XYZ file of C-alpha atoms in Angstrom:
574
model
C 92.288 110.494 157.550
C 94.929 111.264 155.695
C 94.282 113.959 152.964
C 97.499 113.815 151.249
C 96.851 109.765 150.673
C 93.066 110.668 149.884
C 93.163 113.565 147.847
C 95.417 114.009 144.356
C 98.221 116.476 144.580
C 98.313 119.426 142.497
C 100.973 120.158 139.879
C 103.165 123.661 140.557
C 101.640 124.911 137.341
C 98.241 126.147 137.271
C 97.389 123.353 135.144
C 95.943 120.452 137.625
C 97.457 116.947 136.931
C 95.936 114.235 135.335
C 95.048 112.462 138.651
C 93.023 115.757 139.751
C 91.262 115.573 136.545
C 90.229 112.111 137.395
C 89.195 113.230 140.617
C 86.670 115.397 139.454
C 84.802 113.388 137.191
C 81.308 112.419 138.030
C 80.908 109.236 140.229
C 78.803 107.992 137.390
C 81.695 108.444 134.857
C 84.401 107.023 136.909
C 82.038 104.145 137.670
C 81.463 103.303 134.189
C 85.293 103.632 133.310
C 85.944 101.020 136.352
C 83.719 98.869 134.514
C 86.128 98.586 131.569
C 88.799 97.132 133.703
C 86.569 93.972 134.002
C 86.740 93.158 130.517
C 90.093 92.791 130.333
C 91.198 89.826 127.635
C 93.247 86.948 128.040
C 93.663 87.483 131.735
C 95.141 84.507 133.405
C 93.125 82.938 136.030
C 93.741 84.613 139.536
C 92.607 84.077 143.054
C 91.369 87.734 143.055
C 90.100 90.217 140.892
C 92.419 91.487 138.123
C 91.240 94.971 138.538
C 91.816 95.091 142.434
C 94.563 97.577 142.346
C 92.065 100.768 141.399
C 90.342 100.130 144.722
C 93.415 100.801 146.373
C 94.305 104.048 144.669
C 92.408 106.536 147.202
C 89.486 106.610 149.157
C 87.298 107.970 146.682
C 88.013 105.476 144.277
C 87.774 102.583 146.602
C 84.340 103.951 147.704
C 83.166 104.256 144.248
C 84.476 100.861 143.014
C 83.117 99.232 146.572
C 79.224 100.465 145.572
C 79.290 100.211 141.842
C 77.269 96.802 141.885
C 78.064 95.891 137.893
C 81.673 96.136 138.588
C 81.238 92.638 141.155
C 78.284 90.775 138.553
C 80.978 88.591 137.208
C 82.818 85.560 138.502
C 85.995 84.877 136.785
C 87.643 81.599 136.595
C 90.156 81.208 139.491
C 88.628 83.352 142.211
C 88.950 82.109 145.770
C 85.783 81.204 147.816
C 85.888 84.349 149.880
C 86.103 86.450 146.693
C 83.114 84.691 145.270
C 81.282 85.464 148.339
C 82.369 89.038 148.408
C 81.157 89.286 144.592
C 77.859 87.973 145.701
C 77.474 90.500 148.273
C 78.800 93.532 146.632
C 76.590 92.999 143.236
C 73.605 93.556 145.504
C 70.773 93.052 143.135
C 72.185 92.290 139.700
C 72.049 88.917 137.771
C 75.586 87.408 137.958
C 77.835 85.528 135.851
C 79.499 82.616 136.697
C 82.753 81.271 135.352
C 84.063 78.150 137.584
C 86.658 76.155 137.322
C 86.074 72.998 139.756
C 88.772 71.455 141.261
C 89.719 67.801 141.741
C 88.056 65.961 144.626
C 91.666 64.357 145.897
C 91.630 64.998 149.448
C 95.469 65.804 149.423
C 94.836 68.739 146.897
C 92.401 70.388 149.019
C 93.330 74.004 149.755
C 90.610 76.081 151.605
C 92.912 79.190 150.700
C 92.186 78.665 146.866
C 90.210 76.910 144.449
C 86.793 76.081 144.257
C 85.353 72.623 145.131
C 81.863 71.005 144.253
C 80.526 70.851 147.949
C 81.767 74.661 147.968
C 79.915 75.553 144.976
C 76.628 73.774 146.096
C 76.637 75.499 149.429
C 77.067 79.119 147.813
C 74.533 78.553 144.792
C 72.031 76.346 147.204
C 69.737 79.445 148.127
C 71.094 82.041 145.282
C 68.662 82.944 142.732
C 70.301 85.951 140.808
C 72.071 83.564 138.347
C 72.198 84.860 134.745
C 74.646 82.505 133.391
C 76.599 79.496 134.583
C 79.682 77.517 133.208
C 81.261 74.644 135.176
C 84.766 73.189 133.951
C 85.944 70.225 135.341
C 85.329 66.435 135.328
C 82.012 64.389 135.126
C 82.503 63.507 139.023
C 82.889 66.850 140.131
C 80.165 68.845 137.707
C 77.283 66.368 138.146
C 76.766 66.947 141.859
C 76.528 70.425 141.379
C 74.057 69.869 138.003
C 72.035 67.541 140.211
C 71.738 70.283 143.289
C 70.467 72.806 141.034
C 66.573 71.708 141.544
C 65.108 75.484 141.939
C 63.835 77.887 139.261
C 66.379 80.405 138.142
C 66.550 83.166 135.716
C 69.544 81.527 134.231
C 69.768 82.224 130.303
C 73.035 80.792 129.454
C 74.605 77.153 130.640
C 77.843 75.725 129.517
C 79.760 72.822 130.647
C 83.597 71.726 129.666
C 84.485 68.562 130.615
C 87.927 67.353 130.843
C 87.689 63.762 130.950
C 86.218 60.689 128.806
C 82.919 59.093 130.170
C 79.422 58.037 129.364
C 76.829 60.397 128.602
C 76.396 63.658 130.416
C 72.625 63.381 131.473
C 70.668 66.596 132.809
C 67.578 65.587 134.549
C 64.019 66.864 133.803
C 63.855 68.790 136.727
C 66.681 70.962 136.361
C 66.256 74.417 137.588
C 62.452 73.190 138.722
C 61.643 72.066 135.311
C 61.686 75.621 133.666
C 64.404 78.128 132.995
C 64.955 80.724 130.180
C 67.973 79.301 128.747
C 69.071 80.456 125.393
C 72.656 79.495 125.038
C 74.035 75.864 125.903
C 77.317 74.762 125.035
C 78.956 71.354 125.748
C 82.490 71.124 125.558
C 84.084 67.563 126.006
C 84.338 64.202 124.780
C 80.581 62.381 124.703
C 77.036 63.153 124.422
C 75.089 65.516 126.238
C 71.416 64.375 127.182
C 69.013 67.317 127.954
C 65.203 67.537 128.682
C 63.270 68.497 125.741
C 61.947 71.425 127.671
C 65.365 72.725 127.799
C 66.165 72.223 124.412
C 63.256 73.956 122.793
C 64.042 77.332 124.086
C 67.798 77.049 123.169
C 68.922 79.918 120.328
C 72.632 79.433 120.744
C 74.183 75.785 120.724
C 77.814 74.804 120.835
C 78.920 71.252 120.600
C 81.373 68.995 120.449
C 79.370 65.889 120.339
C 80.922 63.031 118.490
C 78.169 60.852 117.507
C 76.337 62.034 114.623
C 73.024 60.545 115.299
C 72.980 61.412 119.029
C 73.806 65.323 117.544
C 70.874 65.026 115.073
C 68.561 64.174 117.698
C 69.668 66.927 119.711
C 68.938 69.286 116.918
C 65.580 68.285 115.890
C 64.389 69.371 119.379
C 66.000 72.968 119.332
C 62.822 74.609 117.319
C 64.281 78.399 118.203
C 67.854 77.270 117.281
C 69.413 80.244 115.114
C 73.266 79.883 115.708
C 75.115 76.532 115.881
C 78.806 75.858 116.252
C 80.440 72.628 115.767
C 83.720 71.728 117.198
C 83.918 68.101 116.851
C 87.359 66.130 117.872
C 86.361 63.304 115.904
C 82.783 62.242 114.532
C 81.374 58.997 114.322
C 78.541 57.762 112.248
C 77.277 54.777 110.429
C 76.702 54.639 106.491
C 73.599 53.373 106.888
C 72.357 56.367 109.020
C 73.981 58.908 106.890
C 72.461 56.953 103.368
C 68.653 57.214 104.903
C 69.322 61.007 106.864
C 70.377 62.585 103.415
C 66.970 61.270 101.587
C 65.306 63.370 104.620
C 67.416 66.360 106.057
C 66.369 68.021 109.195
C 64.301 71.140 108.277
C 65.873 74.220 110.113
C 64.454 77.466 108.810
C 65.187 79.039 111.541
C 68.897 78.430 111.773
C 70.627 81.508 110.384
C 74.538 80.476 111.340
C 76.096 77.107 111.246
C 79.916 77.320 112.063
C 82.222 74.291 111.749
C 85.686 74.065 113.111
C 86.722 70.218 111.418
C 89.092 67.993 111.683
C 88.132 65.772 108.993
C 87.183 66.243 105.487
C 83.416 65.279 106.009
C 82.534 67.026 109.081
C 81.128 70.107 106.914
C 79.894 68.629 104.026
C 77.849 65.836 106.281
C 76.259 68.592 107.943
C 75.563 70.662 104.954
C 73.905 67.848 103.377
C 72.048 66.674 106.238
C 70.685 70.382 107.683
C 68.362 71.956 105.197
C 69.147 75.797 105.847
C 66.761 78.493 104.992
C 68.045 80.502 101.824
C 70.510 83.220 102.893
C 71.547 81.374 106.053
C 75.522 82.144 106.758
C 77.962 78.912 106.988
C 81.258 79.503 107.850
C 84.008 76.762 107.981
C 86.926 77.414 110.520
C 90.285 75.713 110.386
C 91.940 76.546 113.460
C 95.716 76.940 115.055
C 95.108 73.444 116.230
C 94.186 70.341 114.006
C 95.909 68.723 111.147
C 94.740 69.669 107.737
C 96.659 68.157 105.094
C 93.302 66.749 103.949
C 92.089 70.272 103.211
C 92.438 69.721 99.650
C 91.066 66.114 99.670
C 88.799 65.207 96.611
C 85.678 64.476 98.813
C 86.269 67.851 100.865
C 86.592 70.137 97.768
C 83.449 68.627 96.234
C 81.154 69.574 99.327
C 82.828 72.848 99.392
C 82.673 73.915 95.649
C 78.939 73.156 95.805
C 78.296 75.481 98.506
C 80.921 77.813 96.938
C 79.231 77.938 93.645
C 76.153 78.070 94.904
C 76.329 81.805 96.136
C 78.268 82.737 92.862
C 82.012 82.014 94.162
C 84.259 83.799 96.294
C 84.645 87.909 96.015
C 86.902 88.899 98.899
C 89.707 87.452 100.396
C 91.496 89.108 103.527
C 95.416 87.797 104.409
C 96.520 88.980 107.624
C 99.790 88.071 109.580
C 103.283 86.298 108.269
C 104.839 82.656 108.198
C 104.761 81.934 111.736
C 101.146 83.385 112.537
C 98.322 84.725 111.069
C 95.005 84.236 109.134
C 93.038 84.453 105.905
C 89.356 84.599 105.195
C 87.553 83.991 101.894
C 83.867 84.947 101.695
C 81.257 85.399 99.250
C 78.876 88.522 98.697
C 78.617 91.645 96.853
C 81.148 94.497 97.250
C 79.810 95.819 100.780
C 79.388 92.169 102.374
C 81.827 91.683 105.203
C 83.146 88.210 106.330
C 80.384 88.069 109.207
C 77.636 88.902 107.145
C 78.665 86.456 104.031
C 76.701 83.390 102.717
C 79.828 81.356 103.082
C 83.317 82.401 104.718
C 86.245 79.957 105.012
C 88.786 80.921 107.685
C 91.896 79.817 108.658
C 94.458 80.412 111.583
C 97.630 79.430 111.943
C 100.635 79.717 114.889
C 104.126 78.506 114.924
C 104.393 74.805 116.308
C 107.588 72.947 116.862
C 108.352 70.640 114.118
C 107.906 67.507 116.200
C 104.541 68.222 116.842
C 103.151 69.030 113.308
C 102.093 65.776 112.703
C 99.761 65.980 115.751
C 98.399 69.881 114.917
C 99.547 72.912 113.274
C 99.787 72.040 109.852
C 97.374 74.528 108.332
C 99.383 77.804 107.138
C 99.014 80.761 104.718
C 100.272 78.026 101.800
C 96.648 76.281 102.290
C 95.305 79.999 100.796
C 97.137 79.291 97.233
C 95.856 75.833 97.036
C 92.491 76.476 98.384
C 92.367 79.415 95.247
C 93.696 76.784 92.867
C 90.743 74.344 93.614
C 88.005 76.284 94.645
C 87.892 78.503 91.484
C 88.973 81.791 93.209
C 89.674 83.797 89.895
C 86.117 85.592 90.316
C 87.618 87.202 93.580
C 87.412 90.985 92.996
C 88.859 92.260 96.185
C 92.116 91.621 97.877
C 93.314 92.578 101.366
C 96.704 92.191 102.239
C 98.271 93.221 105.977
C 101.087 91.548 106.509
C 104.927 92.502 107.816
C 107.322 93.240 104.827
C 109.328 90.095 105.950
C 106.553 87.869 107.037
C 106.407 85.645 103.962
C 108.827 84.621 101.266
C 108.988 87.058 98.027
C 107.940 84.153 95.867
C 104.876 83.300 97.907
C 103.244 86.910 96.877
C 103.758 86.263 93.226
C 102.164 82.502 93.575
C 99.313 83.883 95.114
C 98.655 86.842 92.734
C 98.815 84.639 89.857
C 96.199 82.594 91.098
C 93.936 85.853 91.533
C 93.187 87.222 87.792
C 89.676 88.813 88.713
C 90.973 91.156 91.454
C 89.676 94.529 90.838
C 90.332 96.086 94.263
C 93.489 95.979 96.072
C 93.647 96.951 99.879
C 97.148 96.982 101.303
C 98.243 98.214 104.861
C 101.494 100.299 104.873
C 103.627 96.706 106.278
C 102.887 95.166 103.198
C 103.650 97.611 100.518
C 107.390 96.820 100.841
C 106.274 93.102 100.594
C 104.609 93.439 97.351
C 107.345 95.789 95.989
C 109.888 93.180 96.982
C 108.144 90.028 95.389
C 107.868 92.428 91.842
C 111.922 93.046 92.096
C 112.689 89.028 92.782
C 110.374 88.100 90.115
C 111.659 90.643 87.443
C 115.305 89.388 88.435
C 114.325 85.494 88.063
C 112.190 85.668 84.926
C 113.325 88.608 83.030
C 111.248 89.733 80.502
C 109.010 86.502 80.557
C 107.584 87.151 83.769
C 103.741 86.885 83.347
C 101.472 89.943 84.299
C 99.502 89.959 87.488
C 96.224 91.594 88.467
C 95.156 92.326 84.847
C 92.039 93.915 85.547
C 92.686 95.818 88.551
C 91.425 99.384 88.732
C 91.469 100.529 92.067
C 94.319 100.693 95.304
C 93.939 101.419 98.661
C 96.701 101.963 101.075
C 95.824 102.102 104.675
C 97.996 104.388 106.768
C 97.341 102.618 109.934
C 94.762 100.219 111.359
C 93.095 102.959 112.810
C 90.577 105.095 110.954
C 92.934 107.481 109.504
C 92.180 108.520 106.018
C 93.674 105.732 103.244
C 95.265 106.742 100.446
C 93.181 105.922 96.859
C 94.507 105.487 93.323
C 92.909 104.579 90.247
C 94.400 102.176 87.652
C 93.771 103.450 84.292
C 94.554 101.505 80.970
C 95.599 98.203 80.103
C 98.758 96.336 81.044
C 101.681 96.892 80.553
C 101.271 100.736 80.286
C 98.660 101.360 82.965
C 98.544 104.839 84.525
C 98.273 105.459 88.275
C 96.368 108.251 89.474
C 95.847 109.615 93.059
C 92.184 110.039 94.031
C 90.661 112.292 96.739
C 90.155 110.227 100.045
C 86.640 110.755 99.785
C 86.194 109.247 96.138
C 83.802 106.390 96.241
C 82.290 104.438 93.450
C 82.874 105.657 89.776
C 86.696 106.165 89.995
C 87.270 108.230 86.288
C 84.893 111.149 87.865
C 87.792 113.327 89.311
C 90.977 112.083 87.717
C 92.368 115.585 87.811
C 91.757 116.480 91.087
C 94.985 115.383 92.486
C 98.111 115.383 90.720
C 99.611 111.690 90.388
C 102.847 113.375 90.183
C 103.088 114.379 93.655
C 100.997 112.229 95.334
C 102.678 108.531 95.011
C 105.337 108.843 97.640
C 103.681 105.920 99.734
C 104.351 103.407 97.189
C 107.690 101.334 96.567
C 109.275 101.179 93.321
C 108.515 97.767 92.868
C 104.906 97.945 94.101
C 104.599 100.745 91.431
C 105.927 98.602 88.591
C 103.836 95.614 89.695
C 100.544 97.600 89.385
C 101.648 98.941 86.006
C 102.491 95.552 84.886
C 105.990 96.169 83.881
C 108.048 93.376 83.674
C 111.571 95.157 82.673
C 114.686 93.308 84.024
C 116.672 94.932 86.569
C 120.211 93.967 87.320
C 120.103 91.932 90.555
C 123.094 89.771 92.192
C 122.216 87.416 94.993
C 124.376 87.899 98.376
C 125.601 85.835 100.788
C 123.760 87.486 103.313
C 120.559 87.691 101.729
C 120.831 84.079 100.620
C 121.129 83.018 104.554
C 118.159 85.552 105.056
C 116.104 83.544 102.876
C 117.122 80.424 104.456
C 115.914 81.563 107.404
C 112.649 82.610 106.180
C 111.811 79.660 103.750
C 108.388 78.781 103.715
C 107.188 75.221 104.848
C 104.506 73.594 103.136
C 102.312 70.452 104.129
C 103.126 67.348 102.239
C 100.018 67.473 100.737
C 101.049 70.967 99.137
C 104.162 69.950 97.623
C 102.986 70.579 94.330
C 102.693 74.300 94.903
C 106.271 74.291 96.547
C 108.467 77.086 95.673
C 112.228 77.705 96.720
C 112.550 81.721 97.592
C 115.674 83.416 96.842
C 116.861 86.868 98.279
C 118.351 89.763 95.840
C 120.156 92.760 96.410
C 119.605 95.617 93.870
C 122.628 96.888 91.818
C 122.019 100.227 90.228
C 123.790 101.333 87.324
C 125.719 104.665 88.132
C 125.058 105.753 84.233
C 121.431 104.944 84.683
C 119.961 106.105 87.881
C 116.142 104.768 88.543
C 114.026 107.767 88.665
C 110.797 105.763 88.874
C 107.753 108.306 88.102
C 109.723 109.375 84.985
C 109.904 105.928 83.854
C 106.243 105.583 84.836
C 104.817 108.429 83.349
C 107.197 110.090 81.395
C 108.124 112.879 83.668
C 110.875 113.625 85.815
C 109.913 112.238 89.379
C 109.860 114.392 92.820
C 112.654 113.568 94.960
C 111.498 111.374 97.919
C 111.616 112.892 101.132
């Protein structure tokens, strides 16, 4: 054995190299570190494990990895048959998770060196009893033979099907897994309906479905007496008006259901489910508008009526978090008290968007940040008391921010990430230039501001807003100050501690609207055209045309920001 290859080299200094330090770690700790390599998100399907290089670093690492069973307990989508068999052997006695893409049956596509076919999967699972979860992706023709072969009892806890084709109902036989299996999670993604034995449905606690027939979906839910989490992702939904009218008179009692998540593609999907499923008080409802889907209907009157009743029943939206920019981002609106997170809210509305080519926008991708303003208008967001903004300074048009803030007069707490400081400051500058002394005050009841230095757990800068506009004072608070903001106003000098705010942001927080001399430039006008905010046709009434300006500072009247605000000479900004 070449010890030079299997042992780390020491540096010329007295301190060992990083590799040597890793080499001396306990075997258990190294094995635990290796396990994290299997959790790499969004890795493309590969015929071999993505973390394979760690087995080739040195003999020591290879020995540890080959003998660490948890490293081999998850079959990922794309692994070749040879690697699947290796995983099954090296996982020893551990329960295994299988995520398998079943390749088509066409003979000319068969390649024994890559890909998995239904007969391969039937063979490897025939006498294998250590299945914890099974996810099969493919067509009905390739998946059904595999399912029909699973007649032995297994300790399987999660079963998932992802079907690519259209077809008839997907029927699971009564003797699947010998008629008994501790399945707790069931997922069915595809066109059509799933028909499962009642014994299987009774034990399911988490169910995800794309069922297209409302009556058949409700029939499945009636038999899920243990269901606590239901996620619905309909491509489309069909129902008879007579059935819905009859069901409304006797909704399904689901007191155990604690989480209802709906990703709709139509205005009535959420409203119907919310009416037909009678949930226990305190259950959490979440409406998600995804990156794909046409959402021009989001301000549809029927949709808004259904949402308004849900929102009002839990005292309205109290929190809004906006992240990202014009091309990609997300926002969340949720209910609950000051300490309520969006995951724990009784109702949360989420939206996510990505950049989509113009020729595809009529099919999907219509959701955008502009929907936030529209939803604030129609859902009565005036009671929102906490606003969090995490966007790049050039992520939105400047006019967008002013329109958003005008719809949120009840905000008492404002939390900004460092990248958003300049964005709001520039919005104030442009607004005063356009409207001069007629610029309306925004955030009239603001009492607390927090500026996050980074997304990590570094201390944030906190400020108290004292008094009323247009002469509010801004006072820096100690990082530990929580609750009563008036308890230690003199603890930190405001004169010294406002350096992380832009001039525009300071004036916005004060409620000032004093005009400043601006003049648009050719470059700024072209830049504005590039960043113009496009809105769906249904939101044209909220349209705006942003314009960029360049600040001209009068040589006889330099802007000394803090002296303008506090009547004292401002410190020089470093």
